[in-house]
Coordinates of C-alpha atoms and ligand atoms in Angstrom, one line a residue:
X1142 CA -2.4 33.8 -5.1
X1143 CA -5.3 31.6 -4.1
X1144 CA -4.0 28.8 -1.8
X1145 CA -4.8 25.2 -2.0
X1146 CA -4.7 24.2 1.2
X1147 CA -6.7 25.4 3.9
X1148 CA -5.2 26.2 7.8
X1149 CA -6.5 23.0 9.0
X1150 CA -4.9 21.2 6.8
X1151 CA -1.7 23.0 7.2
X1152 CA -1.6 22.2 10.6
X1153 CA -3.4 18.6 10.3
X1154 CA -0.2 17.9 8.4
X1155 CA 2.3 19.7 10.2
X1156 CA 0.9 17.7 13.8
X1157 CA 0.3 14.3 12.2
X1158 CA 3.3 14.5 8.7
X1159 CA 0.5 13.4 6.8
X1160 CA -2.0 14.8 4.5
X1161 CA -4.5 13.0 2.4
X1162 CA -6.0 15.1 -0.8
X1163 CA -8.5 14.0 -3.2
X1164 CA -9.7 14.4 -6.3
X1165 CA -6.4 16.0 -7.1
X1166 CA -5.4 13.9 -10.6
X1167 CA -7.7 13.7 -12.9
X1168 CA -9.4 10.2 -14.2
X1169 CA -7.9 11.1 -17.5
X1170 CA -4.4 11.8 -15.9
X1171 CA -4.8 8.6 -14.3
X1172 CA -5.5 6.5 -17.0
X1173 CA -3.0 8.2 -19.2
X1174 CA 0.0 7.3 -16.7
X1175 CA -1.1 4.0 -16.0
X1176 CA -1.0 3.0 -19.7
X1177 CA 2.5 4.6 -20.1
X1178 CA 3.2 2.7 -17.3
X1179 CA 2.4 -0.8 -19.0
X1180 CA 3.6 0.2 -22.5
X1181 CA 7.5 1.3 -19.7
X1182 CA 7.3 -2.6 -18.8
X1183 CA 7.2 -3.5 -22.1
X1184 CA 9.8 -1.4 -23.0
X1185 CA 12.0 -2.9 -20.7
X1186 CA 11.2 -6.4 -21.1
X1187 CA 14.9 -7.7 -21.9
X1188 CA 15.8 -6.0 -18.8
X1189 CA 13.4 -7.5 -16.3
X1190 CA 15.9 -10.3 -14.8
X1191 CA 18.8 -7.5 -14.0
X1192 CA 16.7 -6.8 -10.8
X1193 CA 17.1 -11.0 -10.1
X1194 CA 20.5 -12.7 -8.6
X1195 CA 21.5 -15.9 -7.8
X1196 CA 25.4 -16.4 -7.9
X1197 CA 27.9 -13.2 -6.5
X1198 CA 28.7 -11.7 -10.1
X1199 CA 24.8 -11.5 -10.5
X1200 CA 24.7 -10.1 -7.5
X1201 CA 27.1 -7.5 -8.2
X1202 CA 25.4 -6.7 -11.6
X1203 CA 22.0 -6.8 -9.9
X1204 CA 23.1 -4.0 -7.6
X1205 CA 25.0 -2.4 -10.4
X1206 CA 21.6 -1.9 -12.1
X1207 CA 20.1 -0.8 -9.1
X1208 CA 22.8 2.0 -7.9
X1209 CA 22.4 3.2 -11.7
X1210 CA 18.7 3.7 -11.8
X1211 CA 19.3 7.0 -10.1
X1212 CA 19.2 9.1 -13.5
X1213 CA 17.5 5.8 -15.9
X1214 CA 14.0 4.1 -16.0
X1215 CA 14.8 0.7 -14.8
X1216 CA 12.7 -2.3 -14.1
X1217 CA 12.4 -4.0 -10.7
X1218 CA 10.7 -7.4 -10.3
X1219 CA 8.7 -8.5 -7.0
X1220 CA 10.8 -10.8 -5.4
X1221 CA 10.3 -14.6 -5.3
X1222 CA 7.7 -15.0 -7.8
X1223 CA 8.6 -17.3 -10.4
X1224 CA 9.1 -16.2 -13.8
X1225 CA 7.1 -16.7 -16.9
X1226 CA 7.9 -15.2 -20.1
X1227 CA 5.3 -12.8 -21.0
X1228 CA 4.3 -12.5 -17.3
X1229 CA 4.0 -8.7 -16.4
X1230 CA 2.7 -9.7 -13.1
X1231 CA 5.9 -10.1 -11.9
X1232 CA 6.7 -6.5 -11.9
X1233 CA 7.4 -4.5 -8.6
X1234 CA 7.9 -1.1 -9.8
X1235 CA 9.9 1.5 -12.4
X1236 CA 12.3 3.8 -11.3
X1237 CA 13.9 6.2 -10.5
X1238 CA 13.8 9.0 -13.0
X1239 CA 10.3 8.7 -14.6
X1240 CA 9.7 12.8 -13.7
X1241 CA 12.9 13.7 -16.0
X1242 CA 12.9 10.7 -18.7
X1243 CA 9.4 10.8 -19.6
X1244 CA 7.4 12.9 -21.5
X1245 CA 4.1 11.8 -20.0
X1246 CA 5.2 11.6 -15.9
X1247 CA 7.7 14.6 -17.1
X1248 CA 4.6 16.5 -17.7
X1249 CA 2.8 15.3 -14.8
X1250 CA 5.6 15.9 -12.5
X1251 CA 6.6 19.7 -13.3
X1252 CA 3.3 21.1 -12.3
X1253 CA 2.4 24.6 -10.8
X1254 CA 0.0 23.0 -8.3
X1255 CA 2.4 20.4 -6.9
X1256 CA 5.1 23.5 -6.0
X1257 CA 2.3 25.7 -4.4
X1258 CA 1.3 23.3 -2.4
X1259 CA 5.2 22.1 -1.5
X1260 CA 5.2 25.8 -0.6
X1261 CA 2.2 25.8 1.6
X1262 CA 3.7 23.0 3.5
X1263 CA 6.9 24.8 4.4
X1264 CA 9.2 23.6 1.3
X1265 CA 10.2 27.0 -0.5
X1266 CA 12.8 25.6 -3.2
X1267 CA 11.6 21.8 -3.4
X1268 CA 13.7 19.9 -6.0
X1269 CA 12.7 17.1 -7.9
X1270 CA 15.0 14.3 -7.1
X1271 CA 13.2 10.6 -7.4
X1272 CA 10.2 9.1 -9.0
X1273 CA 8.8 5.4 -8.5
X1274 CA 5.8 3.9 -10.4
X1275 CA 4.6 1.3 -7.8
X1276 CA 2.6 -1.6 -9.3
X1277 CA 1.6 -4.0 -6.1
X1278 CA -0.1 -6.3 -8.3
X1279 CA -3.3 -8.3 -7.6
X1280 CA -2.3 -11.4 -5.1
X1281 CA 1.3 -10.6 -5.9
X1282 CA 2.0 -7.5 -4.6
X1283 CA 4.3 -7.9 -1.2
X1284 CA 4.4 -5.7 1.8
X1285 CA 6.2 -3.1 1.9
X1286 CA 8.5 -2.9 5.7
X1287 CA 8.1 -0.4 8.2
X1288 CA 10.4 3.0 7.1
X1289 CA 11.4 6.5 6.9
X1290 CA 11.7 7.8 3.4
X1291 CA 14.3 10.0 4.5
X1292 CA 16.4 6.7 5.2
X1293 CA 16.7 6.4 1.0
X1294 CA 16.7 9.8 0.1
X1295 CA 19.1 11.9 2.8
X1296 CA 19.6 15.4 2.8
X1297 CA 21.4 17.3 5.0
X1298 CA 19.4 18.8 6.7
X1299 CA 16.9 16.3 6.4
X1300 CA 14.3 17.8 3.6
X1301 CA 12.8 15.0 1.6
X1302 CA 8.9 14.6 1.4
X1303 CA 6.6 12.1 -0.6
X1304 CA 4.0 13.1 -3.1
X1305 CA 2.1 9.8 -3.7
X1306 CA -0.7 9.5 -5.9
X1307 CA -3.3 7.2 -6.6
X1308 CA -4.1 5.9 -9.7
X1309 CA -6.3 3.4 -8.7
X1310 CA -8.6 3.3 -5.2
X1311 CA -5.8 1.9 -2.4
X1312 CA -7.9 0.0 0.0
X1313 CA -7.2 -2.3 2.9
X1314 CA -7.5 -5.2 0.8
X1315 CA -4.9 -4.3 -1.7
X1316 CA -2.5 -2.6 0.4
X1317 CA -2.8 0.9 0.8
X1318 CA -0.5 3.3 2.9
X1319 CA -0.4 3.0 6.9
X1320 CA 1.1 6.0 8.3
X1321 CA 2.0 6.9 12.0
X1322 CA 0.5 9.7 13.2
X1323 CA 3.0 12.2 14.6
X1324 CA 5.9 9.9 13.8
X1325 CA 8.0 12.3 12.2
X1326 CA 9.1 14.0 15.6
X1327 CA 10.8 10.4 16.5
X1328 CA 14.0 11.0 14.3
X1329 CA 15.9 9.5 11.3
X1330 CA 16.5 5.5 12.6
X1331 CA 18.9 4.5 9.4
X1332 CA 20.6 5.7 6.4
X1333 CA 20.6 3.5 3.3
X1334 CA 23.9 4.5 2.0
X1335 CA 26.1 3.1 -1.1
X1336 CA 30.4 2.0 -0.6
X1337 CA 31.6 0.8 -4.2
X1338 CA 28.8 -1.6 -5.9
X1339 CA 27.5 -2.6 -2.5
X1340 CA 24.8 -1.0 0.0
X1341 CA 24.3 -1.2 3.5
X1342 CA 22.1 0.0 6.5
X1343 CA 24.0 2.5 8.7
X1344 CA 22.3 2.5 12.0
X1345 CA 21.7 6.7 13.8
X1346 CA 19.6 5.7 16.4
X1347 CA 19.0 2.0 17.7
X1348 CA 15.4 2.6 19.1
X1349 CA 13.3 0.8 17.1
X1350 CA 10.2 2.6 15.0
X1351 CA 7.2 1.8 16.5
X1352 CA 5.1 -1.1 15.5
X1353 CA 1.8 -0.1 16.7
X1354 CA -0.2 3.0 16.4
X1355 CA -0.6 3.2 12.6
X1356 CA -3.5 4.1 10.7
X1357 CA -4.7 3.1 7.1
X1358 CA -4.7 5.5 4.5
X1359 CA -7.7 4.3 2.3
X1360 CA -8.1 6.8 -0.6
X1361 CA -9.9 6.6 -3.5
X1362 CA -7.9 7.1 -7.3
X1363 CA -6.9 10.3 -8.2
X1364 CA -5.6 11.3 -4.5
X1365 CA -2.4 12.8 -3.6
X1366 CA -0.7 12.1 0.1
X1367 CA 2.0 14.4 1.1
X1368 CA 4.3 12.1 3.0
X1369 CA 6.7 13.7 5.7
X1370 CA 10.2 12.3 5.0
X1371 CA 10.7 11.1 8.5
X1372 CA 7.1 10.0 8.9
X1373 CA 7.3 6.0 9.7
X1374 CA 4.8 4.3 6.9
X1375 CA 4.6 1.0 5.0
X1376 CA 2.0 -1.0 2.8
X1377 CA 0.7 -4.7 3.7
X1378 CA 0.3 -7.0 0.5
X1379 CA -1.8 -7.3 -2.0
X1380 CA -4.6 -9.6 -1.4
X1381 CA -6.9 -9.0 -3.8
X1382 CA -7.6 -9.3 -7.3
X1383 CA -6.9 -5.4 -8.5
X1384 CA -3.7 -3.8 -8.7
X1385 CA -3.1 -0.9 -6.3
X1386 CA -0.9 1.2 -8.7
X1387 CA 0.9 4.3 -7.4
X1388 CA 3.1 7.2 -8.9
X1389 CA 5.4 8.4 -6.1
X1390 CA 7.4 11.6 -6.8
X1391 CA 10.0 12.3 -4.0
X1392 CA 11.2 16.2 -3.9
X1393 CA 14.5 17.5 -1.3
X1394 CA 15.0 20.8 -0.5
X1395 CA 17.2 22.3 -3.3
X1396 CA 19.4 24.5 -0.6
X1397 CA 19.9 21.3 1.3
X1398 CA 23.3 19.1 1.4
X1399 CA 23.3 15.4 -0.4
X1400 CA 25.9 13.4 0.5
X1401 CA 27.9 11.6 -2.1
X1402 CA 27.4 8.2 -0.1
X1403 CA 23.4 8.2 -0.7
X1404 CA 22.4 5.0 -2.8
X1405 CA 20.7 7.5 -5.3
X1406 CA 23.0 9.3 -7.4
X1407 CA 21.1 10.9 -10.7
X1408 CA 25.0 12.0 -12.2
X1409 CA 26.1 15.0 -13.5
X1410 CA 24.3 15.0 -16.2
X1411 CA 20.8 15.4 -14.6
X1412 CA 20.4 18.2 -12.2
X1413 CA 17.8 18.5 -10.0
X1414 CA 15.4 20.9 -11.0
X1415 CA 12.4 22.8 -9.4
X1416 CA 8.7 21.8 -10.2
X1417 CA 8.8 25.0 -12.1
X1418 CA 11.6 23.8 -14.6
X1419 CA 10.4 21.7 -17.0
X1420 CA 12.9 21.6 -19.5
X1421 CA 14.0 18.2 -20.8
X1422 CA 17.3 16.8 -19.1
X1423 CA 19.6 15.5 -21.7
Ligands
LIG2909 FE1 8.1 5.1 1.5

């Protein structure tokens, strides 16, 4: 088989955990998943203040809802922006099952092209665990902190790697991607890990990530970056007037170990499957 990815960019991305791709989802594809998108917000619109808490039983539900959204398509709303009825604008992101509970990002998801080129980066049996649709809206949009994917999404060993596609052009003005070269090589700082209906930060390794020496990953829409788990990243806000909307798909080794403590538990009922597998989970 033809590969996709040429040497240099093997190695560009196995040096830097990194890769930026483009022209890689079509405008079509785009448009077609930023719609579903909108019409998933609508959807969900009597669920929008479940991701909101002011006294502890709201709190408790609040995470409730969140620890659920493993295996669902829930509704998370950017935090301290003042609600509005009717105001979409408020919306952070969907997730975390998009890939498995819709036809559309199902489709999009379970592609030929996206295994082959998990393959050409060294992930043989790459299982679809986690899927975000990212909104950071125009002026509304807030940072995103410096992290680690695999902090969220532990396997043992530690597998996990981003696919994160454009739909729209991600610029410096409304927040696109900074990634640290050659980051990955520093080591899994924290684990994000779930005990009853609460969550908590478990500190591995108390040196800090680095806070210089990142670069911005400008691409235009329709790219794809491939996103080392370990590699340190995060997005400045949104200070423009367009969205910067992103479709993040998160894949694990399937051979690898996840621990029953990670915040992100899909159930029994929705297995992990390969990008290969496209049958509808129940
Ligand atoms: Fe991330």
């Amino acid at each position: 088989m033809k590969s996709i990815l040429t040497q240099s960019q093997r190695k560009f991305y196995a040096e830097n955990g990194y890769l930026v791709l483009e022209n890689q989802v079509s405008v079509r594809d785009c448009a077609s998943m930023v719609q579903q998108a909108e019409r998933l917000v609508e959807n969900l619109k009597t669920e929008w203040d479940h991701s909101i808490f002011t006294t502890q039983e709201q709190e408790r539900q609040s995470n409730q809802y969140f620890l659920d959204s493993g295996g669902k398509i829930r509704v998370f709303m950017e935090e301290g922006v003042a609600s509005t009825q009717g105001d979409t604008h408020r919306v952070n992101k969907l997730g975390h099952a998009l890939h498995d509970l819709d036809p559309i990002f199902r489709k999009f998801s379970y592609q030929a092209r996206w295994h082959q080129i998990a393959q050409e980066i060294g992930l043989q049996q790459a299982g679809l665990l986690q899927s975000m649709y990212i909104f950071k809206q125009p002026r509304i949009g807030g940072e995103v902190n410096i992290h680690q994917d695999a902090t969220f999404l532990y396997t043992e060993p530690i597998s996990v790697m981003g696919f994160w596609f454009a739909m729209q052009d991600a610029t410096l003005e409304n927040g696109c991607l900074w990634a640290l070269p050659g980051g990955h090589r520093l080591g899994l700082k924290q684990r994000f890990v779930r005990g009853g209906w609460a969550v908590q930060m478990k500190t591995l390794d108390t040196t800090p990530l680095p806070g210089e020496g990142y670069v911005p990953l400008e691409v235009p829409a329709g790219s794809l970056v491939l996103l080392h788990g370990l590699l340190p990243h995060y997005s400045e806000a949104n200070h423009s007037a367009v969205p910067r909307q992103a479709y993040a798909l998160h894949v694990i080794d399937q051979e690898s170990e996840y621990p029953a403590d990670n915040w992100l538990q899909r159930g029994e009922q929705m297995p992990i499957k390969g990008f290969m597998d496209n049958r509808k989970n129940p």
